[in-house]
Amino acid sequence: MSTHSQKAESLFREGYNCAQAVLLAFSDLTGLDDEDAARLSSSFGGGIGRMREVCGAVSGACMVLGILKGYSSPADSAAKTKHYQLIQEFANRFREENGSIICRELLAGVNVQSGGAPEARSEAYYKKRPCPELVSCAAEILDEMLGK
């Protein structure tokens, strides 16, 4: 795979959720092994456990930014401020590109339900959802922000 955005889209099409697809696409930079990355991000698909809240692609991107640019000391106010500004920059760029960072708003017009079991991945599933494009977009923004 030549780019993180292509890798994220491919991973989503393999069946990983949106957050997993983004985090796993950046394993070359984060140093996480695939199993740990998949488990860490598994709760964030479908807008956090299919509740249709913050888009999983956004959550996955925030995980990447946290691993690569995050702070670790609760006393480091300057680092915390700088990191939150970085996260807000990502969210604003994603929102500008897609109209929202909220899953249910991004899926407006798609007949999807919150909760319950995830819908089976089929050709029809991919035709009616913007999710492959959203994970690709999140990875592309990340690459730009990381200077790649």
Coordinates of N, CA and C in Angstrom, one line a residue:
M1 N 0.9 -1.2 0.0 CA 0.0 0.0 0.0 C 0.9 1.2 0.0
S2 N 0.6 2.1 -0.9 CA 1.5 3.3 -1.0 C 1.2 4.4 -0.1
T3 N 0.0 4.6 0.4 CA -0.2 5.7 1.3 C -1.1 5.2 2.5
H4 N -1.0 6.0 3.6 CA -1.8 5.6 4.8 C -3.3 5.7 4.4
S5 N -3.7 6.6 3.6 CA -5.1 6.8 3.2 C -5.6 5.5 2.5
Q6 N -4.8 5.0 1.5 CA -5.2 3.8 0.8 C -5.2 2.6 1.8
K7 N -4.2 2.6 2.7 CA -4.2 1.4 3.6 C -5.4 1.5 4.5
A8 N -5.8 2.7 5.0 CA -7.0 2.8 5.9 C -8.2 2.3 5.2
E9 N -8.4 2.8 4.0 CA -9.6 2.3 3.2 C -9.6 0.8 3.0
S10 N -8.4 0.3 2.6 CA -8.3 -1.2 2.4 C -8.7 -1.9 3.7
L11 N -8.1 -1.5 4.8 CA -8.4 -2.1 6.1 C -9.9 -2.1 6.5
F12 N -10.5 -0.9 6.2 CA -11.9 -0.8 6.5 C -12.7 -1.9 5.6
R13 N -12.3 -1.9 4.3 CA -13.0 -2.9 3.4 C -12.7 -4.3 3.8
E14 N -11.6 -4.6 4.5 CA -11.4 -6.0 5.1 C -12.3 -6.3 6.2
G15 N -12.9 -5.3 6.8 CA -13.9 -5.6 7.9 C -13.5 -4.9 9.2
Y16 N -12.4 -4.2 9.3 CA -12.0 -3.5 10.5 C -13.0 -2.3 10.6
N17 N -13.3 -1.9 11.9 CA -14.1 -0.7 12.0 C -13.4 0.5 11.6
C18 N -14.0 1.7 11.6 CA -13.4 2.9 11.1 C -12.2 3.4 12.0
A19 N -12.4 3.2 13.3 CA -11.3 3.6 14.2 C -10.1 2.7 14.0
Q20 N -10.4 1.4 13.9 CA -9.3 0.4 13.7 C -8.6 0.6 12.4
A21 N -9.3 0.9 11.4 CA -8.7 1.1 10.0 C -7.7 2.2 10.1
V22 N -8.1 3.3 10.7 CA -7.1 4.5 10.8 C -5.9 4.2 11.7
L23 N -6.2 3.7 12.9 CA -5.0 3.4 13.7 C -4.1 2.4 13.2
L24 N -4.6 1.3 12.6 CA -3.8 0.2 12.0 C -3.0 0.7 10.8
A25 N -3.6 1.7 10.0 CA -2.9 2.2 8.9 C -1.6 2.9 9.2
F26 N -1.5 3.4 10.4 CA -0.4 4.1 10.9 C 0.6 3.3 11.8
S27 N 0.4 2.0 11.7 CA 1.3 1.2 12.6 C 2.8 1.3 12.3
D28 N 3.1 1.7 11.1 CA 4.5 2.0 10.7 C 5.1 3.1 11.5
L29 N 4.2 4.1 11.9 CA 4.7 5.2 12.7 C 4.4 5.1 14.2
T30 N 3.3 4.4 14.6 CA 3.0 4.3 16.0 C 3.8 3.3 16.7
G31 N 4.2 2.2 16.0 CA 5.0 1.1 16.6 C 4.1 0.1 17.3
L32 N 2.8 0.3 17.3 CA 1.8 -0.7 17.9 C 1.8 -1.9 17.0
D33 N 1.7 -3.1 17.6 CA 1.5 -4.2 16.8 C 0.0 -4.3 16.4
D34 N -0.4 -5.0 15.4 CA -1.7 -5.0 14.8 C -2.8 -5.4 15.9
E35 N -2.5 -6.5 16.6 CA -3.4 -6.9 17.6 C -3.7 -5.9 18.7
D36 N -2.7 -5.3 19.2 CA -2.9 -4.2 20.2 C -3.6 -3.0 19.7
A37 N -3.3 -2.6 18.5 CA -3.9 -1.5 17.8 C -5.4 -1.8 17.6
A38 N -5.7 -3.0 17.1 CA -7.1 -3.4 16.8 C -7.9 -3.4 18.1
R39 N -7.3 -4.0 19.2 CA -8.1 -4.1 20.4 C -8.3 -2.7 21.0
L40 N -7.2 -1.8 21.0 CA -7.3 -0.5 21.6 C -8.4 0.3 20.9
S41 N -8.5 0.2 19.6 CA -9.5 1.0 18.8 C -10.8 0.3 18.6
S42 N -11.0 -0.9 19.1 CA -12.2 -1.7 18.8 C -13.5 -1.1 19.3
S43 N -13.4 -0.3 20.4 CA -14.6 0.2 21.0 C -15.2 1.5 20.3
F44 N -14.4 2.0 19.4 CA -14.7 3.3 18.8 C -15.4 3.3 17.4
G45 N -15.7 2.1 16.9 CA -16.4 2.0 15.6 C -17.8 2.4 15.7
G46 N -18.4 2.8 14.6 CA -19.8 3.2 14.6 C -20.1 4.4 15.5
G47 N -19.1 5.2 15.7 CA -19.4 6.4 16.5 C -19.4 6.0 18.0
I48 N -18.4 5.2 18.4 CA -18.3 4.7 19.8 C -19.3 3.6 20.0
G49 N -19.0 2.4 19.8 CA -19.9 1.2 20.0 C -21.2 1.3 19.3
R50 N -21.2 1.8 18.1 CA -22.4 2.0 17.3 C -23.4 2.9 17.9
M51 N -23.0 3.8 18.7 CA -23.9 4.8 19.3 C -24.1 6.0 18.4
R52 N -23.3 6.1 17.3 CA -23.4 7.1 16.3 C -23.0 8.5 16.8
E53 N -22.0 8.5 17.7 CA -21.5 9.7 18.3 C -20.3 10.2 17.4
V54 N -19.1 10.5 18.1 CA -17.9 10.9 17.3 C -17.5 9.8 16.3
C55 N -17.3 10.2 15.1 CA -16.9 9.3 14.0 C -15.7 8.5 14.4
G56 N -15.7 7.2 14.2 CA -14.6 6.3 14.5 C -13.3 6.7 13.8
A57 N -13.4 7.2 12.6 CA -12.2 7.6 11.8 C -11.6 8.8 12.6
V58 N -12.4 9.7 13.1 CA -11.9 10.8 13.9 C -11.2 10.3 15.2
S59 N -11.9 9.4 15.9 CA -11.3 8.8 17.1 C -10.0 8.1 16.8
G60 N -9.9 7.3 15.7 CA -8.7 6.6 15.4 C -7.6 7.6 15.1
A61 N -7.9 8.7 14.4 CA -6.9 9.7 14.1 C -6.4 10.4 15.4
C62 N -7.3 10.6 16.3 CA -6.9 11.2 17.6 C -6.0 10.2 18.4
M63 N -6.2 8.9 18.3 CA -5.3 8.0 18.9 C -3.9 8.1 18.3
V64 N -3.9 8.2 16.9 CA -2.6 8.3 16.3 C -1.9 9.5 16.7
L65 N -2.6 10.7 16.8 CA -2.0 11.9 17.2 C -1.5 11.8 18.7
G66 N -2.3 11.1 19.5 CA -1.9 11.0 20.9 C -0.6 10.2 21.1
I67 N -0.5 9.1 20.3 CA 0.7 8.3 20.4 C 1.9 9.0 19.9
L68 N 1.7 9.8 18.8 CA 2.9 10.4 18.1 C 3.2 11.8 18.7
K69 N 2.1 12.5 19.2 CA 2.3 13.9 19.6 C 1.7 14.2 20.9
G70 N 1.3 13.2 21.6 CA 0.6 13.5 22.9 C 1.5 13.8 24.1
Y71 N 0.9 14.1 25.2 CA 1.7 14.5 26.4 C 1.5 13.3 27.4
S72 N 2.3 13.2 28.4 CA 2.2 12.2 29.3 C 2.2 12.7 30.8
S73 N 2.6 13.9 31.0 CA 2.6 14.4 32.4 C 1.4 15.2 32.6
P74 N 0.6 14.9 33.6 CA -0.6 15.7 33.9 C -0.3 17.1 34.4
A75 N 1.0 17.3 34.8 CA 1.4 18.6 35.3 C 1.9 19.5 34.2
D76 N 2.0 19.0 33.0 CA 2.6 19.7 31.8 C 1.5 20.4 31.1
S77 N 1.0 21.6 31.6 CA -0.1 22.3 31.1 C 0.2 22.8 29.7
A78 N 1.4 23.2 29.4 CA 1.7 23.7 28.1 C 1.6 22.6 27.0
A79 N 2.1 21.4 27.4 CA 2.0 20.3 26.4 C 0.5 19.9 26.2
K80 N -0.2 19.9 27.3 CA -1.7 19.5 27.2 C -2.4 20.5 26.3
T81 N -2.1 21.8 26.5 CA -2.7 22.9 25.6 C -2.3 22.7 24.2
K82 N -1.0 22.4 23.9 CA -0.6 22.2 22.6 C -1.2 21.0 21.9
H83 N -1.3 19.9 22.7 CA -1.9 18.7 22.1 C -3.4 18.9 21.8
Y84 N -4.1 19.5 22.7 CA -5.6 19.8 22.5 C -5.8 20.7 21.2
Q85 N -4.9 21.6 21.0 CA -4.9 22.5 19.8 C -4.7 21.6 18.6
L86 N -3.8 20.7 18.6 CA -3.6 19.8 17.5 C -4.8 18.9 17.2
I87 N -5.4 18.4 18.3 CA -6.7 17.6 18.1 C -7.8 18.5 17.5
Q88 N -7.9 19.7 18.0 CA -8.9 20.6 17.4 C -8.7 21.0 16.0
E89 N -7.4 21.1 15.6 CA -7.0 21.4 14.2 C -7.5 20.2 13.4
F90 N -7.2 19.0 13.8 CA -7.6 17.8 13.0 C -9.1 17.8 12.9
A91 N -9.8 18.0 14.0 CA -11.3 17.9 14.0 C -11.9 19.0 13.1
N92 N -11.3 20.2 13.1 CA -11.8 21.3 12.3 C -11.5 21.0 10.8
R93 N -10.4 20.4 10.5 CA -10.1 20.1 9.1 C -11.0 18.9 8.6
F94 N -11.2 17.9 9.4 CA -12.1 16.8 9.0 C -13.6 17.4 8.8
R95 N -14.0 18.3 9.8 CA -15.3 18.9 9.7 C -15.5 19.7 8.4
E96 N -14.4 20.5 8.1 CA -14.5 21.3 6.8 C -14.6 20.4 5.6
E97 N -13.9 19.3 5.6 CA -14.0 18.3 4.4 C -15.3 17.6 4.3
N98 N -15.9 17.2 5.5 CA -17.0 16.3 5.5 C -18.3 16.8 6.1
G99 N -18.3 18.0 6.7 CA -19.5 18.6 7.2 C -19.7 18.3 8.7
S100 N -19.0 17.4 9.3 CA -19.3 17.0 10.7 C -18.2 16.1 11.1
I101 N -18.1 15.9 12.4 CA -17.3 14.8 13.0 C -18.2 13.8 13.7
I102 N -19.5 13.9 13.6 CA -20.4 13.1 14.3 C -21.0 12.0 13.3
C103 N -20.9 10.8 13.7 CA -21.2 9.6 12.9 C -22.6 9.8 12.3
R104 N -23.6 10.0 13.1 CA -25.0 10.0 12.6 C -25.2 11.1 11.7
E105 N -24.5 12.2 11.8 CA -24.6 13.3 10.8 C -23.9 13.0 9.5
L106 N -22.8 12.3 9.6 CA -22.1 11.9 8.4 C -22.8 10.8 7.7
L107 N -23.6 10.0 8.4 CA -24.4 9.0 7.8 C -25.9 9.4 7.5
A108 N -26.1 10.8 7.6 CA -27.5 11.3 7.3 C -27.9 10.8 5.9
G109 N -29.1 10.3 5.9 CA -29.7 9.8 4.6 C -29.4 8.3 4.4
V110 N -28.6 7.8 5.3 CA -28.3 6.3 5.2 C -29.2 5.7 6.3
N111 N -30.0 4.7 6.0 CA -30.9 4.1 6.9 C -30.0 3.1 7.8
V112 N -29.5 3.7 8.9 CA -28.7 2.9 9.8 C -29.3 3.0 11.2
Q113 N -29.0 2.0 12.0 CA -29.5 2.0 13.4 C -28.3 2.1 14.3
S114 N -28.6 2.6 15.5 CA -27.6 2.6 16.5 C -27.7 1.3 17.3
G115 N -26.7 0.9 18.0 CA -26.7 -0.2 18.9 C -26.9 -1.5 18.1
G116 N -27.0 -2.6 18.9 CA -27.2 -3.9 18.3 C -26.0 -4.4 17.5
A117 N -26.2 -5.5 16.7 CA -25.1 -6.1 16.0 C -24.8 -5.2 14.7
P118 N -23.5 -5.2 14.4 CA -23.2 -4.5 13.1 C -23.8 -5.1 11.9
E119 N -24.1 -4.3 10.9 CA -24.6 -4.8 9.7 C -23.5 -5.6 8.9
A120 N -23.9 -6.7 8.3 CA -23.0 -7.5 7.5 C -22.4 -6.6 6.4
R121 N -21.1 -6.8 6.1 CA -20.4 -6.1 5.1 C -20.6 -6.7 3.7
S122 N -21.3 -6.0 2.9 CA -21.6 -6.5 1.5 C -21.4 -5.4 0.5
E123 N -21.6 -5.7 -0.7 CA -21.4 -4.6 -1.8 C -22.5 -3.5 -1.5
A124 N -23.7 -3.9 -1.1 CA -24.7 -2.8 -0.8 C -24.3 -2.0 0.4
Y125 N -23.7 -2.6 1.4 CA -23.2 -1.9 2.6 C -22.3 -0.8 2.2
Y126 N -21.3 -1.1 1.3 CA -20.3 -0.1 0.9 C -20.8 0.9 0.0
K127 N -21.8 0.6 -0.8 CA -22.4 1.5 -1.7 C -23.2 2.7 -1.0
K128 N -23.8 2.3 0.1 CA -24.6 3.4 0.8 C -23.9 4.1 1.9
R129 N -22.7 3.8 2.2 CA -22.0 4.5 3.3 C -20.7 5.2 2.8
P130 N -20.5 6.4 3.4 CA -19.3 7.1 3.1 C -18.1 6.7 3.9
C131 N -18.2 5.6 4.7 CA -17.1 5.3 5.6 C -15.8 5.0 5.0
P132 N -15.7 4.3 3.9 CA -14.4 4.0 3.3 C -13.7 5.4 2.9
E133 N -14.5 6.3 2.4 CA -13.9 7.6 2.1 C -13.6 8.4 3.3
L134 N -14.3 8.2 4.4 CA -14.0 9.0 5.6 C -12.7 8.5 6.3
V135 N -12.5 7.2 6.3 CA -11.2 6.7 6.9 C -10.1 7.2 6.0
S136 N -10.3 7.2 4.7 CA -9.2 7.6 3.8 C -8.9 9.1 4.0
C137 N -10.0 9.9 4.2 CA -9.8 11.3 4.4 C -9.1 11.6 5.7
A138 N -9.5 10.9 6.8 CA -8.9 11.1 8.1 C -7.4 10.8 8.0
A139 N -7.0 9.7 7.3 CA -5.6 9.4 7.2 C -4.9 10.4 6.3
E140 N -5.5 10.9 5.3 CA -4.9 11.9 4.5 C -4.6 13.2 5.3
I141 N -5.6 13.6 6.1 CA -5.4 14.8 6.9 C -4.2 14.6 7.9
L142 N -4.2 13.4 8.5 CA -3.1 13.0 9.4 C -1.8 13.1 8.8
D143 N -1.7 12.6 7.6 CA -0.4 12.6 6.8 C 0.0 14.1 6.6
E144 N -0.9 14.9 6.2 CA -0.6 16.3 6.0 C -0.1 17.0 7.3
M145 N -0.8 16.7 8.4 CA -0.5 17.3 9.7 C 0.9 16.8 10.2
L146 N 1.2 15.5 9.9 CA 2.4 14.9 10.4 C 3.6 15.2 9.4
G147 N 3.3 15.9 8.3 CA 4.4 16.3 7.4 C 4.8 15.2 6.5
K148 N 3.9 14.3 6.2 CA 4.3 13.1 5.3 C 3.8 13.4 3.9

